[in-house]
Coordinates of C-alpha atoms (C1' of nucleotides) in Angstrom, one line a residue:
Chain A
M76 CA -0.8 3.9 -154.5
E77 CA 2.2 1.5 -154.6
T78 CA 1.8 -2.2 -154.1
V79 CA 3.6 -2.3 -150.7
E80 CA 1.4 0.4 -149.4
R81 CA -1.7 -1.3 -150.5
L82 CA -0.6 -4.5 -149.0
I83 CA 0.1 -2.9 -145.6
R84 CA -3.2 -1.0 -145.5
S85 CA -5.2 -4.0 -146.6
T86 CA -3.6 -6.1 -143.9
Q87 CA -4.3 -3.4 -141.3
E88 CA -8.0 -3.5 -142.3
L89 CA -8.2 -7.3 -142.3
L90 CA -6.4 -7.6 -138.9
W91 CA -9.0 -5.2 -137.5
E92 CA -11.9 -7.1 -138.9
R93 CA -10.8 -10.7 -138.7
G94 CA -7.6 -10.8 -136.6
Y95 CA -4.4 -12.6 -137.5
V96 CA -5.7 -16.2 -137.3
G97 CA -8.7 -15.2 -139.4
T98 CA -6.8 -13.5 -142.1
S99 CA -5.3 -15.4 -145.1
P100 CA -2.6 -14.3 -147.5
K101 CA -5.1 -14.9 -150.2
A102 CA -7.6 -12.4 -148.6
I103 CA -4.9 -9.8 -148.3
Q104 CA -3.9 -10.2 -152.0
I105 CA -7.5 -9.7 -153.1
A106 CA -8.1 -6.7 -150.9
A107 CA -4.8 -5.2 -152.0
D108 CA -5.4 -6.1 -155.6
A109 CA -1.9 -7.7 -155.7
G110 CA -0.9 -11.1 -157.0
Q111 CA 0.5 -14.0 -155.0
G112 CA 4.0 -13.5 -156.4
S113 CA 3.9 -9.8 -155.8
M114 CA 3.0 -10.2 -152.1
Y115 CA 5.8 -12.8 -151.5
H116 CA 8.3 -10.6 -153.4
H117 CA 7.8 -7.7 -151.0
F118 CA 7.2 -9.7 -147.8
S119 CA 8.5 -13.0 -146.6
G120 CA 5.0 -14.1 -145.6
K121 CA 1.9 -13.4 -143.5
A122 CA 3.9 -12.7 -140.3
E123 CA 6.2 -10.0 -141.7
L124 CA 3.2 -8.3 -143.4
A125 CA 1.3 -8.4 -140.1
K126 CA 4.3 -6.9 -138.3
A127 CA 4.4 -3.9 -140.7
A128 CA 0.6 -3.5 -140.4
I129 CA 0.5 -3.6 -136.6
E130 CA 3.4 -1.2 -136.3
R131 CA 1.6 1.2 -138.7
S132 CA -1.6 1.0 -136.7
G133 CA 0.3 1.7 -133.5
A134 CA 1.8 4.8 -135.0
E135 CA -1.6 6.0 -136.2
L136 CA -3.2 5.4 -132.8
R137 CA -0.5 7.4 -131.0
A138 CA -0.8 10.2 -133.5
A139 CA -4.6 10.3 -133.0
A140 CA -4.2 10.4 -129.2
E141 CA -1.6 13.2 -129.3
E142 CA -4.0 15.3 -131.2
Q143 CA -6.4 15.1 -128.3
F144 CA -3.6 15.6 -125.8
A145 CA -2.4 18.8 -127.5
D146 CA -3.9 21.4 -125.2
G147 CA -6.5 22.2 -122.5
T148 CA -6.7 21.3 -118.9
S149 CA -5.9 17.8 -117.8
T150 CA -9.6 17.0 -117.6
E151 CA -10.3 18.5 -120.9
R152 CA -7.5 16.5 -122.6
I153 CA -8.6 13.3 -121.0
T154 CA -12.4 13.7 -121.6
G155 CA -11.6 14.8 -125.1
Y156 CA -9.6 11.6 -125.7
L157 CA -12.3 9.5 -124.1
R158 CA -15.2 11.1 -126.0
R159 CA -13.6 11.5 -129.4
E160 CA -15.4 9.9 -132.2
R161 CA -14.6 6.2 -132.7
E162 CA -15.8 3.3 -134.7
V163 CA -16.9 1.6 -131.5
L164 CA -18.6 -1.4 -133.1
K165 CA -15.5 -2.3 -135.0
G166 CA -13.6 -2.5 -131.8
C167 CA -10.0 -1.4 -131.1
R168 CA -7.5 -2.4 -133.9
M169 CA -4.8 -2.9 -131.3
G170 CA -6.8 -4.3 -128.4
R171 CA -8.4 -7.1 -130.5
L172 CA -5.0 -8.5 -131.2
T173 CA -4.6 -9.4 -127.6
S174 CA -7.1 -12.2 -128.1
D175 CA -5.2 -13.5 -131.1
P176 CA -3.2 -16.5 -129.9
D177 CA -0.6 -16.4 -132.7
V178 CA 0.0 -12.7 -132.2
M179 CA 0.5 -13.2 -128.4
A180 CA 2.8 -16.2 -129.0
D181 CA 5.1 -14.3 -131.3
P182 CA 7.3 -11.7 -129.5
V183 CA 7.8 -9.8 -132.7
L184 CA 4.1 -9.4 -133.3
R185 CA 3.2 -8.7 -129.7
A186 CA 5.9 -6.0 -129.2
P187 CA 4.1 -3.2 -131.1
V188 CA 0.9 -4.0 -129.3
D189 CA 2.7 -3.9 -126.0
E190 CA 4.4 -0.6 -126.8
T191 CA 1.2 1.0 -127.9
F192 CA -0.5 0.4 -124.6
Q193 CA 2.6 1.2 -122.5
W194 CA 2.7 4.5 -124.4
I195 CA -0.9 5.4 -123.9
R196 CA -0.8 4.5 -120.2
S197 CA 2.4 6.5 -119.6
R198 CA 1.0 9.4 -121.6
L199 CA -2.2 9.5 -119.5
A200 CA -0.2 9.2 -116.3
T201 CA 1.8 12.3 -117.2
I202 CA -1.4 14.3 -117.9
I203 CA -2.9 13.2 -114.6
A204 CA 0.4 14.1 -112.8
E205 CA 0.2 17.6 -114.4
G206 CA -3.4 17.9 -113.2
K207 CA -2.3 17.1 -109.6
E208 CA 0.5 19.7 -109.7
N209 CA -1.8 22.5 -110.8
G210 CA -4.5 21.5 -108.3
E211 CA -7.0 20.1 -110.8
Y212 CA -6.8 16.7 -109.1
P213 CA -6.3 15.8 -105.5
A214 CA -2.8 14.9 -104.4
G215 CA -4.0 11.5 -103.2
L216 CA -4.9 10.4 -106.8
D217 CA -2.5 7.7 -108.0
A218 CA -1.5 8.7 -111.6
T219 CA -0.3 5.3 -112.7
R220 CA -3.3 3.5 -111.4
T221 CA -5.8 6.0 -112.8
A222 CA -4.1 6.0 -116.2
A223 CA -4.5 2.2 -116.3
T224 CA -8.2 2.5 -115.3
I225 CA -8.8 5.0 -118.1
A226 CA -7.1 2.9 -120.7
A227 CA -9.1 -0.1 -119.4
V228 CA -12.4 1.6 -119.6
L229 CA -11.8 2.3 -123.3
Q230 CA -10.8 -1.2 -124.1
G231 CA -13.6 -2.7 -122.0
G232 CA -16.1 -0.3 -123.5
Y233 CA -15.3 -1.7 -126.9
V234 CA -15.9 -5.3 -125.6
L235 CA -19.2 -4.4 -124.1
A236 CA -20.4 -2.6 -127.2
R237 CA -19.5 -5.4 -129.5
A238 CA -21.2 -7.9 -127.2
A239 CA -24.4 -5.8 -127.2
N240 CA -24.0 -4.9 -130.9
S241 CA -24.7 -1.4 -129.8
Q242 CA -22.6 1.6 -128.9
E243 CA -24.6 2.4 -125.8
P244 CA -22.6 0.4 -123.2
F245 CA -19.4 2.1 -124.5
D246 CA -20.9 5.5 -124.0
L247 CA -22.2 4.5 -120.5
A248 CA -18.8 3.2 -119.4
I249 CA -17.1 6.4 -120.6
E250 CA -19.5 8.8 -119.0
G251 CA -19.5 6.7 -115.8
L252 CA -15.7 7.2 -115.7
V253 CA -15.9 10.9 -116.4
D254 CA -18.4 11.2 -113.6
L255 CA -16.0 9.5 -111.2
L256 CA -13.0 11.5 -112.5
T257 CA -14.7 14.9 -112.3
G258 CA -16.2 14.2 -108.9
V259 CA -19.8 14.6 -110.1
T260 CA -20.9 12.4 -107.3
S261 CA -19.6 14.5 -104.4
Chain B
M130 CA -17.0 -38.4 -117.8
E131 CA -19.4 -38.8 -120.8
T132 CA -18.4 -38.0 -124.3
V133 CA -20.8 -35.1 -124.7
E134 CA -19.5 -33.5 -121.5
R135 CA -15.9 -34.0 -122.6
L136 CA -16.7 -32.4 -125.9
I137 CA -18.3 -29.4 -124.4
R138 CA -15.6 -28.8 -121.8
S139 CA -12.8 -29.2 -124.4
T140 CA -14.6 -26.7 -126.7
Q141 CA -14.9 -24.3 -123.8
E142 CA -11.2 -24.5 -123.2
L143 CA -10.2 -24.2 -126.8
L144 CA -12.5 -21.2 -127.4
W145 CA -10.9 -19.6 -124.5
E146 CA -7.4 -20.2 -125.7
R147 CA -7.8 -19.8 -129.5
G148 CA -11.2 -18.5 -130.2
Y149 CA -13.8 -19.8 -132.6
V150 CA -11.9 -19.1 -135.8
G151 CA -8.8 -20.6 -134.4
T152 CA -10.4 -23.8 -133.1
S153 CA -10.8 -26.8 -135.4
P154 CA -13.2 -29.8 -135.0
K155 CA -10.1 -32.0 -135.1
A156 CA -8.5 -30.1 -132.2
I157 CA -11.7 -30.5 -130.2
Q158 CA -11.8 -34.2 -130.9
I159 CA -8.2 -34.7 -129.7
A160 CA -8.7 -32.6 -126.6
A161 CA -11.9 -34.5 -125.8
D162 CA -10.4 -37.9 -126.7
A163 CA -13.4 -38.4 -129.0
G164 CA -13.5 -39.7 -132.5
Q165 CA -14.6 -37.8 -135.6
G166 CA -17.8 -39.9 -135.9
S167 CA -18.5 -39.5 -132.3
M168 CA -18.4 -35.8 -132.4
Y169 CA -20.6 -35.5 -135.4
H170 CA -23.0 -38.0 -133.9
H171 CA -23.7 -35.7 -130.9
F172 CA -23.4 -32.3 -132.6
S173 CA -24.2 -31.1 -136.1
G174 CA -20.9 -29.4 -136.3
K175 CA -18.5 -26.8 -134.9
A176 CA -21.2 -24.1 -134.5
E177 CA -23.6 -26.2 -132.5
L178 CA -20.8 -27.3 -130.2
A179 CA -19.6 -23.8 -129.8
K180 CA -23.1 -22.7 -128.9
A181 CA -23.3 -25.3 -126.1
A182 CA -19.8 -24.3 -124.9
I183 CA -20.5 -20.6 -124.8
E184 CA -23.8 -21.1 -123.0
R185 CA -22.0 -23.2 -120.4
S186 CA -19.3 -20.6 -119.9
G187 CA -21.9 -17.9 -119.5
A188 CA -23.7 -19.9 -116.8
E189 CA -20.4 -20.5 -115.0
L190 CA -19.4 -16.9 -115.1
R191 CA -22.8 -15.8 -113.7
A192 CA -22.5 -18.4 -110.9
A193 CA -19.0 -17.2 -110.0
A194 CA -20.2 -13.6 -109.8
E195 CA -23.2 -14.4 -107.7
E196 CA -20.8 -16.0 -105.2
Q197 CA -19.1 -12.6 -104.8
F198 CA -22.4 -10.8 -104.7
A199 CA -23.8 -12.9 -101.9
D200 CA -23.3 -10.7 -98.9
G201 CA -21.5 -7.6 -97.5
T202 CA -21.9 -3.9 -98.2
S203 CA -22.3 -2.8 -101.8
T204 CA -18.6 -1.7 -101.8
E205 CA -17.5 -5.0 -100.3
R206 CA -19.5 -7.0 -102.9
I207 CA -18.1 -4.9 -105.8
T208 CA -14.5 -4.9 -104.6
G209 CA -14.8 -8.6 -103.8
Y210 CA -15.9 -9.2 -107.4
L211 CA -13.2 -7.0 -108.8
R212 CA -10.4 -8.4 -106.7
R213 CA -11.3 -12.1 -106.8
E214 CA -8.7 -14.4 -108.2
R215 CA -8.7 -14.7 -111.9
E216 CA -6.5 -16.2 -114.6
V217 CA -5.8 -12.7 -115.9
L218 CA -3.2 -13.6 -118.5
K219 CA -5.7 -16.1 -120.1
G220 CA -8.1 -13.2 -120.6
C221 CA -11.9 -13.4 -120.3
R222 CA -13.5 -16.5 -121.8
M223 CA -16.6 -14.4 -122.8
G224 CA -14.9 -11.1 -123.6
R225 CA -12.5 -12.6 -126.1
L226 CA -15.4 -13.9 -128.2
T227 CA -16.3 -10.3 -129.0
S228 CA -13.3 -10.1 -131.2
D229 CA -14.2 -13.3 -133.1
P230 CA -15.8 -12.2 -136.4
D231 CA -17.7 -15.5 -136.9
V232 CA -19.1 -15.4 -133.4
M233 CA -20.3 -11.8 -133.8
A234 CA -21.7 -12.5 -137.2
D235 CA -23.9 -15.4 -136.0
P236 CA -26.8 -14.3 -133.8
V237 CA -27.1 -17.7 -132.2
L238 CA -23.5 -17.6 -131.0
R239 CA -23.5 -13.9 -130.1
A240 CA -26.7 -14.2 -128.0
P241 CA -25.1 -15.9 -124.9
V242 CA -22.2 -13.5 -125.0
D243 CA -24.7 -10.5 -125.1
E244 CA -26.8 -12.0 -122.3
T245 CA -23.8 -12.6 -120.0
F246 CA -22.7 -9.0 -120.2
Q247 CA -26.2 -7.6 -119.9
W248 CA -26.6 -9.7 -116.8
I249 CA -23.4 -8.6 -115.2
R250 CA -24.1 -4.9 -115.9
S251 CA -27.6 -5.1 -114.6
R252 CA -26.5 -7.0 -111.5
L253 CA -23.9 -4.4 -110.7
A254 CA -26.3 -1.6 -111.3
T255 CA -28.7 -3.2 -108.7
I256 CA -25.9 -3.4 -106.2
I257 CA -25.0 0.2 -106.7
A258 CA -28.6 1.3 -106.4
E259 CA -28.8 -0.5 -103.1
G260 CA -25.6 1.3 -102.0
K261 CA -27.2 4.6 -102.8
E262 CA -30.4 3.8 -100.8
N263 CA -28.5 3.0 -97.7
G264 CA -26.2 6.1 -98.0
E265 CA -23.1 4.2 -99.0
Y266 CA -22.9 6.0 -102.3
P267 CA -24.0 9.6 -103.1
A268 CA -27.4 10.1 -104.6
G269 CA -25.8 11.7 -107.7
L270 CA -24.1 8.5 -108.7
D271 CA -25.6 7.0 -111.9
A272 CA -26.0 3.3 -111.2
T273 CA -26.3 2.2 -114.9
R274 CA -23.3 4.2 -116.0
T275 CA -21.1 3.1 -113.1
A276 CA -22.0 -0.5 -113.6
A277 CA -20.9 -0.2 -117.2
T278 CA -17.7 1.4 -116.1
I279 CA -16.9 -1.4 -113.6
A280 CA -17.6 -4.1 -116.2
A281 CA -15.4 -2.2 -118.7
V282 CA -12.5 -1.9 -116.4
L283 CA -12.5 -5.7 -115.9
Q284 CA -12.6 -6.4 -119.6
G285 CA -10.1 -3.7 -120.4
G286 CA -7.8 -4.9 -117.6
Y287 CA -7.6 -8.3 -119.3
V288 CA -6.7 -6.6 -122.6
L289 CA -3.9 -4.4 -121.0
A290 CA -2.5 -7.4 -119.1
R291 CA -2.3 -9.6 -122.2
A292 CA -0.7 -6.8 -124.2
A293 CA 1.9 -6.5 -121.5
N294 CA 2.2 -10.2 -120.8
S295 CA 1.9 -9.2 -117.1
Q296 CA -0.9 -9.1 -114.6
E297 CA 0.3 -5.7 -113.4
P298 CA -1.8 -3.4 -115.6
F299 CA -4.9 -5.4 -114.7
D300 CA -4.3 -4.8 -111.0
L301 CA -3.5 -1.2 -111.5
A302 CA -6.7 -0.6 -113.4
I303 CA -8.8 -2.4 -110.8
E304 CA -7.2 -0.5 -107.9
G305 CA -7.5 2.8 -109.7
L306 CA -11.2 2.1 -110.1
V307 CA -11.6 1.1 -106.4
D308 CA -9.8 4.4 -105.5
L309 CA -12.3 6.3 -107.5
L310 CA -15.3 4.4 -106.2
T311 CA -14.3 4.6 -102.5
G312 CA -13.4 8.3 -102.8
V313 CA -9.9 7.7 -101.7
T314 CA -9.0 10.9 -103.5
S315 CA -11.2 13.3 -101.7
Chain C
dG149 C1' -22.4 -44.7 -130.5
dT150 C1' -18.1 -45.0 -132.6
dC151 C1' -14.9 -46.2 -136.4
dT152 C1' -12.4 -45.5 -140.8
dA153 C1' -12.5 -43.8 -145.5
dT154 C1' -13.2 -40.3 -148.5
dA155 C1' -14.4 -35.6 -150.5
dT156 C1' -13.8 -30.7 -151.2
dC157 C1' -11.7 -26.8 -150.3
dA158 C1' -8.7 -23.3 -148.2
dC159 C1' -4.1 -22.2 -146.1
dG160 C1' 0.5 -20.7 -146.6
dA161 C1' 4.2 -21.1 -149.2
dT162 C1' 7.8 -22.2 -153.0
dA163 C1' 9.5 -22.4 -158.0
dG164 C1' 10.6 -20.8 -162.0
dA165 C1' 8.9 -18.4 -166.2
dC166 C1' 8.4 -13.8 -168.1
Chain D
dG204 C1' 8.3 -7.0 -159.9
dT205 C1' 4.6 -9.8 -161.2
dC206 C1' 2.6 -14.1 -163.1
dT207 C1' 1.0 -19.0 -163.0
dA208 C1' 1.8 -23.7 -161.5
dT209 C1' 2.4 -26.6 -157.9
dC210 C1' 3.0 -28.6 -153.2
dG211 C1' 2.0 -30.5 -148.7
dT212 C1' -1.1 -29.8 -145.0
dG213 C1' -5.2 -28.9 -142.4
dA214 C1' -10.3 -27.5 -142.1
dT215 C1' -14.9 -29.2 -142.1
dA216 C1' -17.5 -32.2 -143.0
dT217 C1' -20.2 -36.8 -145.3
dA218 C1' -20.8 -41.9 -145.9
dG219 C1' -21.3 -46.2 -144.6
dA220 C1' -19.3 -50.2 -142.0
dC221 C1' -19.4 -52.2 -137.3

DNA sequence: GTCTATATCACGATAGAC
DNA sequence: GTCTATCGTGATATAGAC
């Protein structure tokens, strides 16, 4: 693999594990097996490398979601997305960046994070709207609100799981949401 | 205010804003208006200070929640808790620590985070169970799952809001959940 | 209890040789 | 493109005076 590619992937991994503040250029170089000079030749510094890594992660997350959204009823697509296998205890690569002060303070770094969540909420809202049209969901269901709730349960599920050092709270939160969405209670 | 108290409160604030990795002893000393020697006289170092600060924050969060849980129907108590005023764009003081690698790696620092979320989920489950007993909620509603979902929506709402740099997604997620819980859709 | 001085190391980058 | 050397700064303490 080429140096630039190794640098980007190593940065993605380190941002996931340790965040932006907790990731040093030195650590990236070691993980990518690249020298100091090499890294600074290809990227102006830590920030530019992080930008490339975050954008890459955003594209990968969207692609993974689209796979789940490909076909099925609205409920099947949403529950498929919610229940797909995830590295729950590692947390969300994108969501964890929202607690990184230097990422949030830099519009260039925050933009791909923002866009990723806007996209997923909008995509979920569309699927819910389709479910309303074909009678799968009641007409009174607010698609925009519900989409935000679904995205929030996922992100919050990661938080609860990491706090507990166990996947269980994540699964509970997801299944509790599925119960509410599929009217298991009525 | 005494030095120890100022140190703890300043650490709470800095952990909230910048996390454990992003907070230096020096920054704490400046915020607390305490000298280097003073800080190391009262605390063995950054970790012990963080432990005190996280435990304090946990106690405060539980107290704030209990206020909302004091009286009303189950739905009133839950929606009151969900809708109470929050500094949404600052994120959750406790939740943000789950993305801090050094906090998660240290059992002593993770413990108060874990306990806080266990407590809130258990407290919510009790309220839901009470709602089932008095007929406010259907018997088929799983209290443990639903409690996890509610806690997750809050935590995820913070994430979405910070990503968007706007409180809107938080409010959408909360109201979407309230819709589902109160059966507005049926 | 609080102060200043000092120590050691890592961070994030630049410079110039090869 | 990659290497090594170097730089100035900040992190995280320790030591000992007051």
